[in-house]
Coordinates of C-alpha atoms in Angstrom, one line a residue:
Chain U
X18 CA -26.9 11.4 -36.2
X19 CA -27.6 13.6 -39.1
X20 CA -24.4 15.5 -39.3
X21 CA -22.7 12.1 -39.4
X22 CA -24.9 10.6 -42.0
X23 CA -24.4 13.5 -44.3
X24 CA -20.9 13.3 -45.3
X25 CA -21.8 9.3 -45.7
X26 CA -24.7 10.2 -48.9
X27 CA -22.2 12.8 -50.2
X28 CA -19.6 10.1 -50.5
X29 CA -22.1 7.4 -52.0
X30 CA -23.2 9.5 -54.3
X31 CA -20.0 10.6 -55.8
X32 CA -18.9 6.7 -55.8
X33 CA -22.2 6.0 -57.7
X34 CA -21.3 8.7 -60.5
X35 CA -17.1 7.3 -61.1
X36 CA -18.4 3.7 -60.5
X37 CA -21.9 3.5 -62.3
X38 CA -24.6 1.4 -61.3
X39 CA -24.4 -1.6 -58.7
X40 CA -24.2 -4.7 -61.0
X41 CA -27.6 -6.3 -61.1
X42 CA -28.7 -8.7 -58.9
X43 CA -26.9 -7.1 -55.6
X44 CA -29.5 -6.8 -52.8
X45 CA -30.0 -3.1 -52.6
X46 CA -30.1 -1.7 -49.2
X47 CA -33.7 -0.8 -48.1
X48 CA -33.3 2.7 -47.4
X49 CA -32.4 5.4 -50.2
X50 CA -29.0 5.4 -51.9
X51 CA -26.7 3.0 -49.5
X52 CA -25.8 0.3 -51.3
X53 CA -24.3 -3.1 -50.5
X54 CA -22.3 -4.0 -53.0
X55 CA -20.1 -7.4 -52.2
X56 CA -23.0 -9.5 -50.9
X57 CA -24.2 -10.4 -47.2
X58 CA -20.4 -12.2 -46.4
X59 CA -18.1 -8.9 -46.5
X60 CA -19.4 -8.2 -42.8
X61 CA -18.2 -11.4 -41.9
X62 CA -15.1 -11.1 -43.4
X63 CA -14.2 -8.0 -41.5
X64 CA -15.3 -9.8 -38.6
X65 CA -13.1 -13.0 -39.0
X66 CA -9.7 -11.6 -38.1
X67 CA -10.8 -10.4 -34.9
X68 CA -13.1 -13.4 -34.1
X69 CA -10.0 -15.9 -34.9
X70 CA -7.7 -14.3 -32.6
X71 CA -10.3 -13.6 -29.8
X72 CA -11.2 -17.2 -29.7
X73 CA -7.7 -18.1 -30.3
X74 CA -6.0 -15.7 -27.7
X75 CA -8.6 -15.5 -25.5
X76 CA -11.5 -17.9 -25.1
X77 CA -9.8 -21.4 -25.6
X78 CA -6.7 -20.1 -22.7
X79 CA -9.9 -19.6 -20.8
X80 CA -11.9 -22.6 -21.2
X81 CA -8.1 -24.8 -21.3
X82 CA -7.1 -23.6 -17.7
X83 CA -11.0 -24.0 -16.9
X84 CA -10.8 -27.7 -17.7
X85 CA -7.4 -27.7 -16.3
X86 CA -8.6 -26.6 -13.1
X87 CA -10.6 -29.7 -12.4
X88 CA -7.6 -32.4 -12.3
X89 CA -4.9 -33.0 -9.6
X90 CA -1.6 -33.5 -10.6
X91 CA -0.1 -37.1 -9.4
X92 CA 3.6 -38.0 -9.1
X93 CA 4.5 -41.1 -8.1
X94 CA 7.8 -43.0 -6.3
X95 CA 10.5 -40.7 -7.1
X96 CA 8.6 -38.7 -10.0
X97 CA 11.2 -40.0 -12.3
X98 CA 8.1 -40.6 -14.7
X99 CA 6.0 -38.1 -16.2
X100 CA 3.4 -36.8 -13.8
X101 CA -0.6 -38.3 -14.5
X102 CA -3.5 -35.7 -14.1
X103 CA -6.7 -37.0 -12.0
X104 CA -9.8 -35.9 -12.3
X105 CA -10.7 -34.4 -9.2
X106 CA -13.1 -30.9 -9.4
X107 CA -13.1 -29.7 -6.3
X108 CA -9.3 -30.7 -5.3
X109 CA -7.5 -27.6 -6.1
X110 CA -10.2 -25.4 -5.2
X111 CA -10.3 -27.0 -1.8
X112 CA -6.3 -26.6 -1.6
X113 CA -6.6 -22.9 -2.3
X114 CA -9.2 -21.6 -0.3
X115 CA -7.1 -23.4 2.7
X116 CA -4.0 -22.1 1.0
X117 CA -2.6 -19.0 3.5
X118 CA -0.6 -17.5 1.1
X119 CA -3.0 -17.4 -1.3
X120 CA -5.7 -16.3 0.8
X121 CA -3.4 -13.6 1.8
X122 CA -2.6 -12.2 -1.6
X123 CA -6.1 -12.0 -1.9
X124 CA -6.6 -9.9 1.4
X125 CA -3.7 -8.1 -0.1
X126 CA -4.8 -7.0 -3.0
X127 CA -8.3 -5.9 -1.4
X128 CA -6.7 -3.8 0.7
X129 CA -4.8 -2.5 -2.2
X130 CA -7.5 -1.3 -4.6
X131 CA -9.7 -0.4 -1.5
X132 CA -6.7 2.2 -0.9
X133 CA -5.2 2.9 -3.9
X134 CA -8.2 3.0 -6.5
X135 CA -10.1 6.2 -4.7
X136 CA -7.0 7.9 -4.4
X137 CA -5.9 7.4 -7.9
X138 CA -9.0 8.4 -9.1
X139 CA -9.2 11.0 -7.1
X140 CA -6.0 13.1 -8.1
X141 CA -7.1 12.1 -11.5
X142 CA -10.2 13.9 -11.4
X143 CA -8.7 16.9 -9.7
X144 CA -6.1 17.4 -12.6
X145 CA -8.9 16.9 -15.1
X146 CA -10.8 19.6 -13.4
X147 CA -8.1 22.1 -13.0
X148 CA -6.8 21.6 -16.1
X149 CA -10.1 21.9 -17.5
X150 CA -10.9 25.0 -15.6
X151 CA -11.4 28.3 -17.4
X152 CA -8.3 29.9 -16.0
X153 CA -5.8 27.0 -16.5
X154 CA -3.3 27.6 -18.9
X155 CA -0.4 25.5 -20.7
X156 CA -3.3 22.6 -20.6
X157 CA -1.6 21.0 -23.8
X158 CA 1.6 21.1 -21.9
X159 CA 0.1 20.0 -18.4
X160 CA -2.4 17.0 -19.8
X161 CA 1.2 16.0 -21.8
X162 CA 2.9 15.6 -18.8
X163 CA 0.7 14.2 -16.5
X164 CA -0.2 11.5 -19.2
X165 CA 3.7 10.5 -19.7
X166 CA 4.3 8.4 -16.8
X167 CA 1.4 5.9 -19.0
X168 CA 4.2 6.0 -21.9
X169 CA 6.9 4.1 -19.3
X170 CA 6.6 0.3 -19.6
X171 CA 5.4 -0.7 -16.0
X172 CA 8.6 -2.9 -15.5
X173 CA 10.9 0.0 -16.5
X174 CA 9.1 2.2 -14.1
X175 CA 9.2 -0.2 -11.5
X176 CA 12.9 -0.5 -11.6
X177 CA 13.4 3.2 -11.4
X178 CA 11.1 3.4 -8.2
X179 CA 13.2 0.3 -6.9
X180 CA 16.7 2.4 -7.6
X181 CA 14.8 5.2 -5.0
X182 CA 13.8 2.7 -2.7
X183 CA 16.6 0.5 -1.8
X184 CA 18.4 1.4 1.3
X185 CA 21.7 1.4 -0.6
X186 CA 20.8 3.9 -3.6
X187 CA 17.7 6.0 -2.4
X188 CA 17.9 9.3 -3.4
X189 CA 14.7 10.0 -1.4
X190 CA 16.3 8.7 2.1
X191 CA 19.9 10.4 1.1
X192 CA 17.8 13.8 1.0
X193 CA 15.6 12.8 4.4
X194 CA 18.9 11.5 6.1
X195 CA 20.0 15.3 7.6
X196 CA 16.4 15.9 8.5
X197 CA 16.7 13.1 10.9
X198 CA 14.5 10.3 9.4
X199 CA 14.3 8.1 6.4
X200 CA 11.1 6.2 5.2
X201 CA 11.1 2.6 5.4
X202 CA 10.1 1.8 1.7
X203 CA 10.6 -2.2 1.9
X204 CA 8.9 -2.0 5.7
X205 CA 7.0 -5.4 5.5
X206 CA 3.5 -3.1 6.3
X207 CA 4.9 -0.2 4.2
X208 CA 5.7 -2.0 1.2
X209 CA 2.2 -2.4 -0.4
X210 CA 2.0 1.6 -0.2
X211 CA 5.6 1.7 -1.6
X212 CA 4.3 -0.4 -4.8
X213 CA 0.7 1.4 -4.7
X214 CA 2.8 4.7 -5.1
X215 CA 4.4 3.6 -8.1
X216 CA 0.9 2.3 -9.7
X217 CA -0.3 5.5 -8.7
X218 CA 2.5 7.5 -10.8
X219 CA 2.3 5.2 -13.9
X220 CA -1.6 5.6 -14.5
X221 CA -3.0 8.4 -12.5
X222 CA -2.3 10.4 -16.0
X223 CA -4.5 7.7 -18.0
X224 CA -7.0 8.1 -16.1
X225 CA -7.0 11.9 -15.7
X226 CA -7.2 12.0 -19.8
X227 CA -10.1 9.9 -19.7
X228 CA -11.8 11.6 -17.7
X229 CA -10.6 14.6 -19.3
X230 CA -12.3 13.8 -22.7
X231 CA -15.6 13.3 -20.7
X232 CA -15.7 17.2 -18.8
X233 CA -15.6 18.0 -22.9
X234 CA -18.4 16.6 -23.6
X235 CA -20.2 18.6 -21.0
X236 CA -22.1 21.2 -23.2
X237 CA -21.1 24.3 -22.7
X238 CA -24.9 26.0 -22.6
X239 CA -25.0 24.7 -19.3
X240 CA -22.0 25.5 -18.0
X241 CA -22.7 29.0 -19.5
X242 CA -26.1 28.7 -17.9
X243 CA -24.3 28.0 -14.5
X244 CA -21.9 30.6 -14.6
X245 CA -24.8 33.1 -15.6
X246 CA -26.8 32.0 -12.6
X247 CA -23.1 33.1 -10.6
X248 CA -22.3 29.8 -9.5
X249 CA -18.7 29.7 -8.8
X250 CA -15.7 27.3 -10.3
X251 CA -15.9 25.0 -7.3
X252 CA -20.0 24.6 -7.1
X253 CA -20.0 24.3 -11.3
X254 CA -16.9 21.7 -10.9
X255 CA -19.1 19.7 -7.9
X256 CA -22.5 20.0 -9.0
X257 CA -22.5 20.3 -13.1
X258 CA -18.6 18.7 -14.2
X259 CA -18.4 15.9 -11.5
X260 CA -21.9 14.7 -12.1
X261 CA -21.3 14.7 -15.7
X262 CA -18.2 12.4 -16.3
X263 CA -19.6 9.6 -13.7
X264 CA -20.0 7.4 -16.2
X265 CA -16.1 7.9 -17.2
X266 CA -15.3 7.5 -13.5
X267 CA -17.2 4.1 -13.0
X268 CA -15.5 2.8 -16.0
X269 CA -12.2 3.6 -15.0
X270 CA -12.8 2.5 -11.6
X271 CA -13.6 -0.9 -13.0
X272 CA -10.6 -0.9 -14.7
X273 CA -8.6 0.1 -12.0
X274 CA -9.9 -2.8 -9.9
X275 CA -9.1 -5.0 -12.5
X276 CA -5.5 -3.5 -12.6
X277 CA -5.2 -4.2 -8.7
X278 CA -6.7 -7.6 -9.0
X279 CA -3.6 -8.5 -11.6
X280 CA -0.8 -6.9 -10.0
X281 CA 2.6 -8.1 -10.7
X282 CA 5.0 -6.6 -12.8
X283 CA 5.9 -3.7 -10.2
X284 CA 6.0 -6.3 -6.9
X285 CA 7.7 -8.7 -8.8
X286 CA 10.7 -5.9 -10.0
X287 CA 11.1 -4.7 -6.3
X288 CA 11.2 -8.5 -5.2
X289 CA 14.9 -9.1 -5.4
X290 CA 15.8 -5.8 -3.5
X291 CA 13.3 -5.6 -1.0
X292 CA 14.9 -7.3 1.8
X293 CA 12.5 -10.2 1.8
X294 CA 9.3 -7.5 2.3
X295 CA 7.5 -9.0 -0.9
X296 CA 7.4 -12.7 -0.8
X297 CA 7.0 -15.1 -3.7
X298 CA 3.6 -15.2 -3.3
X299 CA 2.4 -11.7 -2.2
X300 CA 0.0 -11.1 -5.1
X301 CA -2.8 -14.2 -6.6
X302 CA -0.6 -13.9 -9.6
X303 CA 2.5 -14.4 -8.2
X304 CA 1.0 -17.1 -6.0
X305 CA -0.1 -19.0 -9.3
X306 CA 3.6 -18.7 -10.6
X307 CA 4.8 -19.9 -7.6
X308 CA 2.5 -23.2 -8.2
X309 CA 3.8 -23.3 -11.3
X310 CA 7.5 -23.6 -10.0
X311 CA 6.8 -26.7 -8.2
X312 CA 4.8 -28.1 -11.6
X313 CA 1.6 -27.7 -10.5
X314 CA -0.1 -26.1 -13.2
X315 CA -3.6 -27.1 -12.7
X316 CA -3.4 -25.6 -9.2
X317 CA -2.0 -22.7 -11.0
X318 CA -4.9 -22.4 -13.0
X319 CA -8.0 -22.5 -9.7
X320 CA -5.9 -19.7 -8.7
X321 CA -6.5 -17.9 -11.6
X322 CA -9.9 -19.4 -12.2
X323 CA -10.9 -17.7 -8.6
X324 CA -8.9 -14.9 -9.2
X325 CA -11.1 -14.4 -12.4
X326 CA -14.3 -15.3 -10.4
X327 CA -13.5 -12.7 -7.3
X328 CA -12.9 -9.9 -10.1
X329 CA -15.8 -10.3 -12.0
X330 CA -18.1 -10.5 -9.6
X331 CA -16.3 -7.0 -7.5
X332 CA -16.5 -5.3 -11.2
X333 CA -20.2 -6.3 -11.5
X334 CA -21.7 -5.4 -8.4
X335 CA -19.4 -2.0 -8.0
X336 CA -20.9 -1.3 -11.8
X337 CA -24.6 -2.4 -10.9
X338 CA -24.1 -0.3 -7.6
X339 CA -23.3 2.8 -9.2
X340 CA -25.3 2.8 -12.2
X341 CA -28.7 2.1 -10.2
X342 CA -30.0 5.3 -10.5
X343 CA -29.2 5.9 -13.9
X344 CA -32.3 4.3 -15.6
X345 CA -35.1 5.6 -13.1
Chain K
X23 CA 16.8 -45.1 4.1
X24 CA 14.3 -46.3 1.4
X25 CA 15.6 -46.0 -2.2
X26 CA 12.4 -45.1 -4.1
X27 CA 11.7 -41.9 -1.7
X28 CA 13.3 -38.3 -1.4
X29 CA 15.3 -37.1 1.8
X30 CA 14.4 -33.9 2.0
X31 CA 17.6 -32.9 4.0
X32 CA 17.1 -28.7 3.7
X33 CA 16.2 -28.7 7.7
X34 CA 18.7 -31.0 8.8
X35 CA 20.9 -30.6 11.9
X36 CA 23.8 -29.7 9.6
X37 CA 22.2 -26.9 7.7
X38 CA 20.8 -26.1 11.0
X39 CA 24.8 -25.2 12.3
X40 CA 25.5 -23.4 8.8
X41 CA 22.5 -20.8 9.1
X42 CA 23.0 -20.4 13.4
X43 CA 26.4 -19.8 12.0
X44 CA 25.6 -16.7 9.4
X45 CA 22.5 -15.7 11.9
X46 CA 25.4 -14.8 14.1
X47 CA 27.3 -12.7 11.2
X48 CA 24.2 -11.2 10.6
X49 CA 23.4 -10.0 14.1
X50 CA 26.8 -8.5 14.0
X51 CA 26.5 -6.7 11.5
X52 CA 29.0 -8.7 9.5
X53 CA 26.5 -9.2 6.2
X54 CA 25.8 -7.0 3.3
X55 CA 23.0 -5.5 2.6
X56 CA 23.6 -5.4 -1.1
X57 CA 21.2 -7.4 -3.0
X58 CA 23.2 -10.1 -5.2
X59 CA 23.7 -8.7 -8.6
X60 CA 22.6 -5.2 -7.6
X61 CA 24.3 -2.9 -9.0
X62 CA 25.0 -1.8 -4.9
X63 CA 26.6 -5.4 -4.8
X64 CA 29.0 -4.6 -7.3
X65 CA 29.8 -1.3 -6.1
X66 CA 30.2 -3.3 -2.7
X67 CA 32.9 -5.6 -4.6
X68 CA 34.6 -3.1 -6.1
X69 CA 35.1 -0.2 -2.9
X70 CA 36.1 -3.0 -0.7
X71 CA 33.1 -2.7 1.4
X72 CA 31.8 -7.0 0.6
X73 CA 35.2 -8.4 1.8
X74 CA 34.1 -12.4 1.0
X75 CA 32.0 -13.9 -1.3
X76 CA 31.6 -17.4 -0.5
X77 CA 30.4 -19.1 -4.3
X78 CA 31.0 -21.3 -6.7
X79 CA 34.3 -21.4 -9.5
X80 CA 31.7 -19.2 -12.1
X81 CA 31.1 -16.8 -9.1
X82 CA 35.0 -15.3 -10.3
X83 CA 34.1 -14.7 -13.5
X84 CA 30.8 -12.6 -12.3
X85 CA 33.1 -10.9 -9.7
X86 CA 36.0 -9.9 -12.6
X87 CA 33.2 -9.0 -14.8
X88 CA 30.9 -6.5 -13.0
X89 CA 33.3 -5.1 -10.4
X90 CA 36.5 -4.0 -12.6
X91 CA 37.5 -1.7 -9.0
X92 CA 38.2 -4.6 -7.8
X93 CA 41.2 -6.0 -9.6
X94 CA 44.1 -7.1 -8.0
X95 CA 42.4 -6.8 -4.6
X96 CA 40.6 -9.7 -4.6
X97 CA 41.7 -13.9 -4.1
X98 CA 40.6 -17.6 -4.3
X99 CA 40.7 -19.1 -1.2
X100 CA 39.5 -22.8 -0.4
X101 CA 36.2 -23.3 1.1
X102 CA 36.2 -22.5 5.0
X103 CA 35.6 -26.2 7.4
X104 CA 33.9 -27.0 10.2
X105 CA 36.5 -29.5 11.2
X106 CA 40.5 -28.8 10.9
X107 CA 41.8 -30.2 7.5
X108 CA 37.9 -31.0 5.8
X109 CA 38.0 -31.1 2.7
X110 CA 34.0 -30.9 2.3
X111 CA 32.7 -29.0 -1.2
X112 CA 29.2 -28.3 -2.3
X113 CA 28.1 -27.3 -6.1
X114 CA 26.2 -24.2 -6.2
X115 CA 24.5 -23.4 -9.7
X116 CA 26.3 -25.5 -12.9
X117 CA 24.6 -26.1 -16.2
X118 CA 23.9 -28.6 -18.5
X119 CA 23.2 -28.9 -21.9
X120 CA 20.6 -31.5 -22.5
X121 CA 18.7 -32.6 -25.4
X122 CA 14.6 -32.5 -25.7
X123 CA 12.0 -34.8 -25.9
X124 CA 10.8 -34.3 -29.6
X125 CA 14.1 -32.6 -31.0
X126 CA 14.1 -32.9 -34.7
X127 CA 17.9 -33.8 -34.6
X128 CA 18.7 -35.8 -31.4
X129 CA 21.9 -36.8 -32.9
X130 CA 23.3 -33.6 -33.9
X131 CA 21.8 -31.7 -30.8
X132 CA 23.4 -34.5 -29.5
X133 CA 27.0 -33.8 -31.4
X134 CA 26.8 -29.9 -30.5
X135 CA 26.6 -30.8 -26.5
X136 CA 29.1 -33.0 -26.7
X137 CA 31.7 -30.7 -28.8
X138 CA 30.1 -27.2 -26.1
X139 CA 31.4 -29.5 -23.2
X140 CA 34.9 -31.5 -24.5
X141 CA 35.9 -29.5 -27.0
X142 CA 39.6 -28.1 -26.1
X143 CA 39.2 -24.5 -28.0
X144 CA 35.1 -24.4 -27.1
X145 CA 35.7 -25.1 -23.5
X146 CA 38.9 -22.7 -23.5
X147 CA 36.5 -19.7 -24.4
X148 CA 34.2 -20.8 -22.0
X149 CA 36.4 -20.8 -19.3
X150 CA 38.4 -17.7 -20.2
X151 CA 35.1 -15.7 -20.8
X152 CA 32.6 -17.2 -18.2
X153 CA 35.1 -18.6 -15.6
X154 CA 33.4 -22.2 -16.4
X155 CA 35.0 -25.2 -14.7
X156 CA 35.1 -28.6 -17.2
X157 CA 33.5 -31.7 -15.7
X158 CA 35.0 -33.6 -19.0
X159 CA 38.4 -34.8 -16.9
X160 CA 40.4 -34.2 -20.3
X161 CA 39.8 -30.9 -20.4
X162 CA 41.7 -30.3 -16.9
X163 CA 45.1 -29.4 -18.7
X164 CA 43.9 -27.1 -20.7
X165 CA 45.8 -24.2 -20.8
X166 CA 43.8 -21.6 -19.7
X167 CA 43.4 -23.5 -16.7
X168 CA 47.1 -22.9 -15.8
X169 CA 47.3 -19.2 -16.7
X170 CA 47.6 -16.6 -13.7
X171 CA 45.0 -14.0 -13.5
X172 CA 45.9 -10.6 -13.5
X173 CA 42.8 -9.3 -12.2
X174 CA 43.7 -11.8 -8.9
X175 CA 46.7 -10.6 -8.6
X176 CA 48.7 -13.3 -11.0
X177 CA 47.2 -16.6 -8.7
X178 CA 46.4 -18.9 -10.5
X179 CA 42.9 -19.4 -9.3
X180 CA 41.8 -22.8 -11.0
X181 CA 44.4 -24.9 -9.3
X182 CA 42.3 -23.7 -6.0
X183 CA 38.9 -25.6 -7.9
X184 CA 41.2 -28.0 -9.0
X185 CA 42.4 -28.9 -5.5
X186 CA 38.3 -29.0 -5.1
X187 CA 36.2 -30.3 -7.5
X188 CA 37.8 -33.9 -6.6
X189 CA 35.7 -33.7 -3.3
X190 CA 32.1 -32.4 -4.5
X191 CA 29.9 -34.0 -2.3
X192 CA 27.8 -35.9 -5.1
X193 CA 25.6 -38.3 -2.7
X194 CA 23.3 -35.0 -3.0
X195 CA 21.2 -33.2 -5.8
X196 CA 18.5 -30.8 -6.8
X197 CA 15.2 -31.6 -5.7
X198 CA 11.8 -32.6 -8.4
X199 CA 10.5 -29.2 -6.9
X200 CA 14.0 -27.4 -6.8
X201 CA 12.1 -23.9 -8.5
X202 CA 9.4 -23.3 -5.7
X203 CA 12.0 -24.3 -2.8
X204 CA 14.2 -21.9 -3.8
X205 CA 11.4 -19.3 -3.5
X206 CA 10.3 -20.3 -0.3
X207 CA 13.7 -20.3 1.2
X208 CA 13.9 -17.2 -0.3
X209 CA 11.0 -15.8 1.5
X210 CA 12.3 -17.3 4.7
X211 CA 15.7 -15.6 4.5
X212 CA 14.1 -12.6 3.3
X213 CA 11.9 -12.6 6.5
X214 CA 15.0 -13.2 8.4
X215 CA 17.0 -10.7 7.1
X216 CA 14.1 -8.0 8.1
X217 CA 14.0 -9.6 11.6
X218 CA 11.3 -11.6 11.7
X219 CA 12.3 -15.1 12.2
X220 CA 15.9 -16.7 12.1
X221 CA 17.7 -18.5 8.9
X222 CA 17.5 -21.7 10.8
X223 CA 13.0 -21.3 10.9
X224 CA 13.9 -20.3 7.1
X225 CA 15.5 -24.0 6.7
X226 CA 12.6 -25.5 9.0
X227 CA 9.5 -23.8 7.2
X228 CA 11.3 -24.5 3.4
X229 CA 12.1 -27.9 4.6
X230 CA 7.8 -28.1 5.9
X231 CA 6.3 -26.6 2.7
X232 CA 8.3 -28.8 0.4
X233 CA 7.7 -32.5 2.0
X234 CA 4.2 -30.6 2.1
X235 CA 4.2 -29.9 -1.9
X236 CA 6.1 -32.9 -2.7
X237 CA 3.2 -35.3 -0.8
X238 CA 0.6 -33.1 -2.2
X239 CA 1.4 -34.2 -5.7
X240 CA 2.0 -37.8 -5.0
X241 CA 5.6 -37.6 -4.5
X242 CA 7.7 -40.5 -2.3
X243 CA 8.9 -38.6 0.7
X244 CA 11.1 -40.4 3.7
X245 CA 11.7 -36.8 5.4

């Protein structure tokens, strides 16, 4: 705190002897030479742009498919008319959690981040170790390169890995093929790994960084300390470096199980080529568009209400979980 | 038959002998494995390996434009009948232009669909670029509808869709839920394709889930 507050009074000060004396009548900040100088409202101000858009962009889409959730939509005769929307709270709800697709997205996706998250996380936190380790070298060159795949929108990524899955282009099978096998990429119980894979390539390098940025704030007195008590690169990586970027590892967890929760982009780009393996409705999102084909968007939106609901409570209890010790 | 209610028709007996039919092509063998529009499909169009693509008149114009291999090897050909001398023709795809609810200028939207769809020199680019087919009846002399193709081999492939389009079956059309059937038939075939299930429980389970959908929202349906 008092490194940062020093270049702060240095800067003041210098302002106060080109700019002269705050014009009278500003409230002067209580402490020392910090003065506020356009009033109480400036804060808010600042504030405003962010606060319009957030309620703008985020809230009111919220609360709108919220409301939206509660009415049934009603067609009549031939639906030739415009459809009317009854007020009904617990109509869609009802529909979905009898819905089998939907209920099977779900499943799916649990599965999914069950899998995929760990392992993720896991190759992330070994590449932040080694290339955080004393004897690694080209780091610049290696945390580069494992943080590229990020760079690639997820769509164009997912097309690529679609051009070495299909059957008639795969590059990967063409090499297998004189070995004697192939993999089944678009196998109906292969596919999820197929599309976990490419997840797993686009933001195993995000991760890695973050946690990265966390083994340097590790302070290097007690890695020294370690290393002077002869504790070896593996025990100081598992007992001193682990321990100390938890905190980055529960948060990208969380955000990894919010990832899984809304995936889409890469299913939906392998969906026309995958010989039927990823149905229109094989993740909640994808089920919610597929309401929205047949006009139903208030069903639509309990999908994504319970969506919403499933994810915050998993990110909750997964944060209160590992963060119980912490306090004590 | 009840006037104010949908026939949802998409299991019927009919469609039923269309898909046992292609289930046996496919158990043959006899069907490509290219996705449509994948860039495997073209190749497919172009090396000679896809040997028939059954489609609609637009379906040239995709076949000239992505698979140039292919030129001079491939023909028009009337639709193949279940019965000797039929003359039965379906629609698959076709646009229209149509105007919105709250346009600022209904009249002049109005204007430019009517000159995109009767106009002699608008609806000659369209069918020279996009292989479009008029539904205006004036526009059926128009002279690009007489020229031979060279990537055909010379034919003259719009007096096949001419000898056609008189015989559109037109006591049918798109359903109120048209979007999400086409994705669950699309999951059925899909399913099919892999070997679990056949194209005719494709029909069956689309045909279920959209009566399903359809009385879920209200909708009049006579089956």
């Amino acid at each position: 705190m008092t490194d940062a507050a020093a270049p702060a009074d240095t800067r003041s000060s210098s302002e106060g002897a080109t700019g002269g004396p705050p014009p009278a009548g500003s409230r002067r900040a209580p402490a020392g030479p910090r003065q506020r100088r356009r009033g109480s409202r400036s804060p808010l101000l600042f504030c405003a742009p962010f606060v319009v858009l957030f309620l703008g962009m985020y809230v009111a889409p919220i609360v709108y498919a919220a409301v939206k959730s509660l009415y049934t939509v009603r067609r009549s005769g031939l639906g030739l008319t415009p459809p009317t929307e009854e007020f009904d709270p617990f109509g869609n709800y009802g529909r979905a959690l009898d819905d089998g697709a939907f209920l099977s997205s779900l499943g799916r996706i649990v599965l999914f981040g069950v899998v995929q998250v760990p392992v993720m996380l896991g190759a992330a936190l070994v590449l932040a170790l080694l290339i955080d380790s004393r004897s690694a070298r080209g780091k610049g060159f290696f945390r580069l390169s494992g943080f590229l795949p990020y760079a690639i929108p997820g769509v164009s990524a997912a097309l690529v890995w679609s051009f070495m899955y299909s059957p008639q282009s795969s590059p990967v099978n063409r090499m297998l093929e004189p070995l004697g096998f192939t993999v089944p990429f678009f196998d109906s119980d292969l596919v999820l790994w197929s599309v976990a894979n490419i997840v797993t390539w686009s933001w195993t390098g995000y991760n890695m960084i973050i946690v990265y940025a966390a083994l340097q704030s590790i302070p290097a007195e007690v890695l020294e300390a370690a290393r002077m008590d002869g504790a070896s690169a593996v025990r100081i990586a598992w007992s001193i470096k682990v321990p100390g970027v938890r905190g980055a590892l529960v948060l990208t967890a969380v955000f990894s199980i919010i990832g899984s929760a809304q995936l889409y982009n890469e299913p939906v780009v392998l969906q026309p080529v995958s010989d039927g393996a990823v149905s229109s409705t094989f993740t909640p999102i994808m089920s919610a568009q597929s309401a929205i084909a047949a006009g139903n968007y208030p069903y639509a939106a309990a999908q994504s209400v319970l969506l919403a609901v499933l994810v915050g409570v998993v990110s909750f209890v997964f944060f209160k979980f590992t963060t119980r010790g912490e306090q004590e | 038959m009840k006037d104010d209610a949908w026939q949802v028709t998409i299991g019927s007996q009919a469609n039923r002998k269309v898909a046992d039919y292609w289930q046996g092509l496919v158990d043959e063998g006899l069907v490509s494995g290219a996705p449509m529009y994948d860039q495997a499909w073209y190749t497919g169009l172009g090396n000679g390996d896809i040997a028939t693509v059954v489609g609609a008149v637009w379906q040239a114009g995709v076949i000239k434009g992505g698979a140039a291999k292919g030129s001079g090897k491939w023909a028009v050909a009337p639709m193949p009948q279940w019965t000797e001398g039929g003359d039965q023709v379906g629609n698959a795809g076709g646009s229209a232009t149509a105007v919105l609810d709250g346009c600022d200028a209904p009249e002049a939207a109005w204007e430019f669909a009517h000159w995109l769809s009767t106009d002699r020199k608008a609806f000659g680019a369209l069918v020279d670029e996009a292989g479009l087919y008029p539904a205006a009846k004036d526009l059926l002399d128009l002279p690009q509808l007489k020229a031979g193709d060279p990537y055909f081999g010379g034919q003259k492939i719009y007096d096949v869709v001419a000898q056609a389009s008189p015989h559109v079956n037109s006591s049918w059309t798109w359903g109120p839920l048209m979007t999400r059937t086409a994705a669950d038939l699309n999951d059925g075939l899909g399913k099919a394709w892999a070997g679990k299930g056949t194209l005719a429980g494709a029909l069956e389970a689309t045909q279920r889930a959209t009566v399903n959908e359809m009385r879920k929202q209200g909708l009049e349906v006579a089956e």
